[in-house]
GROMACS .gro file of C-alpha atoms in nm:
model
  188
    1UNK     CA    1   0.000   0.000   0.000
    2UNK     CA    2   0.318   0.209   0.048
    3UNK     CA    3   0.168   0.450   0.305
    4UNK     CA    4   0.558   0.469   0.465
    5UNK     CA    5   0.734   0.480   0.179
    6UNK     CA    6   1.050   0.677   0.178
    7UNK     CA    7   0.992   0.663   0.583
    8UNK     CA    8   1.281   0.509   0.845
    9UNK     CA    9   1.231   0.331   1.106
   10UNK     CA   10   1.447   0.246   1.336
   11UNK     CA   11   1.292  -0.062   1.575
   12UNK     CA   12   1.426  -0.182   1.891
   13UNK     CA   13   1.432  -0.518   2.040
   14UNK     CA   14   1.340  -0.659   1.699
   15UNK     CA   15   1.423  -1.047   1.757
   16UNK     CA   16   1.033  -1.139   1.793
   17UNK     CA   17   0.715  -1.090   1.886
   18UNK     CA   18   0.526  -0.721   1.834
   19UNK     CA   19   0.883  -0.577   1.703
   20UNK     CA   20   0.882  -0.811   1.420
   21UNK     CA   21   0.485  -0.760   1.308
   22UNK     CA   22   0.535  -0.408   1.295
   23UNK     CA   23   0.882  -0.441   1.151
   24UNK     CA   24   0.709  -0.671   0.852
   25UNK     CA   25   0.421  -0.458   0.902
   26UNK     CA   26   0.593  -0.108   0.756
   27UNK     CA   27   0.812  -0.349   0.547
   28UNK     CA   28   0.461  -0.412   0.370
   29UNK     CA   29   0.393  -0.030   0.377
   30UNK     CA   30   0.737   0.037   0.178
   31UNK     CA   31   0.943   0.204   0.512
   32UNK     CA   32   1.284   0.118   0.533
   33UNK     CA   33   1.391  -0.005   0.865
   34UNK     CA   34   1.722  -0.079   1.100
   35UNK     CA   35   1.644  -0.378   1.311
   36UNK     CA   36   1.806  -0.348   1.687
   37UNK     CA   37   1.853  -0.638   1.971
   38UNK     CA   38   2.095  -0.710   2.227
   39UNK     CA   39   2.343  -0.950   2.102
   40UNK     CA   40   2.234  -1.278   2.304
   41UNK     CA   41   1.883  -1.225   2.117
   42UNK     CA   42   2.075  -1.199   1.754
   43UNK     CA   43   1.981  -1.528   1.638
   44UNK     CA   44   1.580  -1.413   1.620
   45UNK     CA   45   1.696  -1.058   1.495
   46UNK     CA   46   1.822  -1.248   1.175
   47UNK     CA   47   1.501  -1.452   1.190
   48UNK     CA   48   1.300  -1.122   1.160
   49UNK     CA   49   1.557  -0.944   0.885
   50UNK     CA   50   1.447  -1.223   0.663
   51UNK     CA   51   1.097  -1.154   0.716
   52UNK     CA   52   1.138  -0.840   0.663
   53UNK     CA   53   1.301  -0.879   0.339
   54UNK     CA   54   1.026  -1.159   0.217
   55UNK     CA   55   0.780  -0.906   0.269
   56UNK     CA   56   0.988  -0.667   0.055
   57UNK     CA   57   1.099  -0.437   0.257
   58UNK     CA   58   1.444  -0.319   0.284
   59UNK     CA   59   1.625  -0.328   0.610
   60UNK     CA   60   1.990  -0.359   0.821
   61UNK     CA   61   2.052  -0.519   1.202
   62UNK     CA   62   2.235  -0.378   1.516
   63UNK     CA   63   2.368  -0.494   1.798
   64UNK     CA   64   2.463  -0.164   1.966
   65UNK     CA   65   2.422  -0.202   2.322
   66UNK     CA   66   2.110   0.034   2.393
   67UNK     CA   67   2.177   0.052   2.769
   68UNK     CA   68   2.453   0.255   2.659
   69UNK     CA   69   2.504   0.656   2.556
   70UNK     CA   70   2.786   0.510   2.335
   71UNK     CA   71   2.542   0.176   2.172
   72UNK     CA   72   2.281   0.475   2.112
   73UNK     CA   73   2.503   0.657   1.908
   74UNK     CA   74   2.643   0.445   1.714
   75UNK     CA   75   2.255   0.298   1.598
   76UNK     CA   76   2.169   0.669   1.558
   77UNK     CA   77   2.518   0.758   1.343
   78UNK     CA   78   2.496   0.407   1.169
   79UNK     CA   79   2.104   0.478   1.043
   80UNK     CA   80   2.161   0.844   0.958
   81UNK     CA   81   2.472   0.790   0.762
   82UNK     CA   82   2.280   0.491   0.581
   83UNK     CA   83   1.932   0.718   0.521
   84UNK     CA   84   1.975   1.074   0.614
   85UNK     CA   85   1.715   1.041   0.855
   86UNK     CA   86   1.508   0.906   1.095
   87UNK     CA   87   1.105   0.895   1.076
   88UNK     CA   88   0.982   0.663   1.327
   89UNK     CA   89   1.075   0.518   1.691
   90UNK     CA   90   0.954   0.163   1.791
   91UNK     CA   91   1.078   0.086   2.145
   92UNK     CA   92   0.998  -0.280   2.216
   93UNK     CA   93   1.300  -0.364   2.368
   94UNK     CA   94   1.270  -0.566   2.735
   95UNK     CA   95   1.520  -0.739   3.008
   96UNK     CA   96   1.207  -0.955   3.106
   97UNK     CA   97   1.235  -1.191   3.385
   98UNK     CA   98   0.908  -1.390   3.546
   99UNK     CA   99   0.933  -1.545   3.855
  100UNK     CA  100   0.882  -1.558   4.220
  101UNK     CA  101   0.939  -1.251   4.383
  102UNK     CA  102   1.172  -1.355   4.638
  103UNK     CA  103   1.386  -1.528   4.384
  104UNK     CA  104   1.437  -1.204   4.164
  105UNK     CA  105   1.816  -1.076   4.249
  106UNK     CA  106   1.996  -0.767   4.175
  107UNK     CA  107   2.085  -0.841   3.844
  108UNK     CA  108   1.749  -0.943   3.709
  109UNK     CA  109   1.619  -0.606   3.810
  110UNK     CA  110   1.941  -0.416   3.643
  111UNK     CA  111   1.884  -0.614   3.303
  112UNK     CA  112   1.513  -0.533   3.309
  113UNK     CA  113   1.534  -0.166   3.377
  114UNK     CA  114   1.837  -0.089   3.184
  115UNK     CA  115   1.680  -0.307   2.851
  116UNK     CA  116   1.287  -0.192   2.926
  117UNK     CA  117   1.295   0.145   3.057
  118UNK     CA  118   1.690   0.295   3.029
  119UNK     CA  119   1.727   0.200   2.672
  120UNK     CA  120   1.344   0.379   2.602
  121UNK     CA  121   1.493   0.672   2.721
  122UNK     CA  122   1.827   0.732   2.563
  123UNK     CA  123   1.679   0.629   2.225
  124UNK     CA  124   1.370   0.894   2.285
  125UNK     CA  125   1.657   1.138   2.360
  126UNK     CA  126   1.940   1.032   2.091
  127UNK     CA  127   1.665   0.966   1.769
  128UNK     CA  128   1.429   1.220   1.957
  129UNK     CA  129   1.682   1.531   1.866
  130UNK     CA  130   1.743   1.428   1.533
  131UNK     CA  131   1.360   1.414   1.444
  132UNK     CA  132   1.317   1.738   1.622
  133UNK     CA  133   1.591   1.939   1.391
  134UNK     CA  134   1.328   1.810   1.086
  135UNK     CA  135   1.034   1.901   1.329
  136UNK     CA  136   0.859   1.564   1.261
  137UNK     CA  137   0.865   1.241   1.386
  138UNK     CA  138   0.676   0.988   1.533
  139UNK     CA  139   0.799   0.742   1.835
  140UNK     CA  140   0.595   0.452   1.980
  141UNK     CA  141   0.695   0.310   2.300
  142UNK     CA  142   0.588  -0.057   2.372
  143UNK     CA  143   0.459  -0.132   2.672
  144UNK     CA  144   0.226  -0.328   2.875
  145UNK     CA  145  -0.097  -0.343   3.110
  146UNK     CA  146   0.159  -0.484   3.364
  147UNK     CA  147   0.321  -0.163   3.391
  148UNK     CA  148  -0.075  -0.036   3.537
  149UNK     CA  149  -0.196  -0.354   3.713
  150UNK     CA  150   0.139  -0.467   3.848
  151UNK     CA  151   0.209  -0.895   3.825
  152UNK     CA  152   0.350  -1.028   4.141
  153UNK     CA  153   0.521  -1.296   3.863
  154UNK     CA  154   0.700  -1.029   3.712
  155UNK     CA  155   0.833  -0.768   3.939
  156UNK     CA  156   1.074  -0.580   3.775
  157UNK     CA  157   0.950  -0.665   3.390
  158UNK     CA  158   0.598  -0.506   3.558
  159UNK     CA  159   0.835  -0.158   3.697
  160UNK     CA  160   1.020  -0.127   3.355
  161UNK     CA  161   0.672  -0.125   3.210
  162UNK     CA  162   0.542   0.095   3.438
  163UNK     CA  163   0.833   0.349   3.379
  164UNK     CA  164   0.762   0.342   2.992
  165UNK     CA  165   0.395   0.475   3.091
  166UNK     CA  166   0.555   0.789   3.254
  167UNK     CA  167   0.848   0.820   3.049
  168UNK     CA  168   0.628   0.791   2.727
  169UNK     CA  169   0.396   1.098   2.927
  170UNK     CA  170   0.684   1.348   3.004
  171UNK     CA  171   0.899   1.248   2.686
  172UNK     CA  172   0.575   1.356   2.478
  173UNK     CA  173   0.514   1.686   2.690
  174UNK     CA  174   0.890   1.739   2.575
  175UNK     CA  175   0.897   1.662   2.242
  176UNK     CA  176   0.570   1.795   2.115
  177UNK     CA  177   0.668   2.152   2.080
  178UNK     CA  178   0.887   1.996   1.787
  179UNK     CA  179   0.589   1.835   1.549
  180UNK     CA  180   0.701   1.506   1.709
  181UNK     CA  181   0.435   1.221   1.842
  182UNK     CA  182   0.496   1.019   2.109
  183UNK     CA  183   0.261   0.737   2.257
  184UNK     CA  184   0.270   0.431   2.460
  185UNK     CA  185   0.141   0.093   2.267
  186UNK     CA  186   0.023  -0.114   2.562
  187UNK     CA  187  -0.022  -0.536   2.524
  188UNK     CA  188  -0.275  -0.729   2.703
   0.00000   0.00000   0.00000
């Protein structure tokens, strides 16, 4: 239907699930798009760069560690040098962990904040000043009803999500004075 065509998007945990339907979805709707997940999930990126490209869209994969200023960067340089710009913002990366509460340690909370919520807002911040020097832009956070009803099974997947609700608020109360749209997609 080409409805994105000549659009870039530049989606985050792409290895499965929602990241890959809406990465074959705008594939099918002619964007362009640069495929991101962590490195220990690069196995299902691939998976979803082919399905991209049987769907006919174009598209290129990163491993830049999100978490990071430096891994943002380098995603934001790599697609900017490839495409001259940057259209659209899907943030479905996630450090999920499910389990009993009392079992959750340190580290399982680090990976899911830094993956769900950190990386949301460095890549809101990095891609979210380069679509505000072409005042336009649209970013879509991925989230869940966790984040509001809270899952005693998923502590601190549940908090990331919860912090992508308010970052998704205040990040679109600072971005729309440059033409740019931000909102929170929330799964069941």
């Amino acid at each position: 239907m080409d409805r994105l065509r000549g659009k870039v998007a530049v989606i985050t945990g792409a290895s499965d699930g929602f990241a890959r339907a809406i990465a074959v979805g705008y594939a099918r709707e002619g964007a362009v798009s640069i495929l991101q997940e962590f490195a220990d999930k690069a196995a299902g990126l691939e998976k979803t760069a082919g399905a991209v490209k049987a769907a006919g869209g174009q598209t290129s994969t990163s491993t830049d560690d999100i978490t990071t200023t430096a891994g943002v960067a380098a995603l934001t340089k790599a697609a900017l040098t490839r495409h001259g710009h940057i259209d659209i913002l899907v943030n479905a990366a996630a450090g999920g962990w499910h389990g009993k509460f009392f079992e959750a340690t340190e580290s399982d909370w680090d990976k899911a904040i830094d993956r769900g919520l950190k990386s949301y807002f460095l890549t809101c911040q990095h891609i979210g000043k380069e679509m505000a020097r072409r005042a336009s832009g649209k970013i879509i956070n991925i989230t869940s009803i966790v984040g509001r009803l809270g899952s005693g099974g998923a502590v601190p997947w549940g908090s990331a999500r919860g912090g992508v609700d308010a970052l998704t608020s205040a990040v679109a109360q600072a971005l729309g004075q440059y033409g740019i749209n931000v909102v929170a997609l929330a799964r069941g």
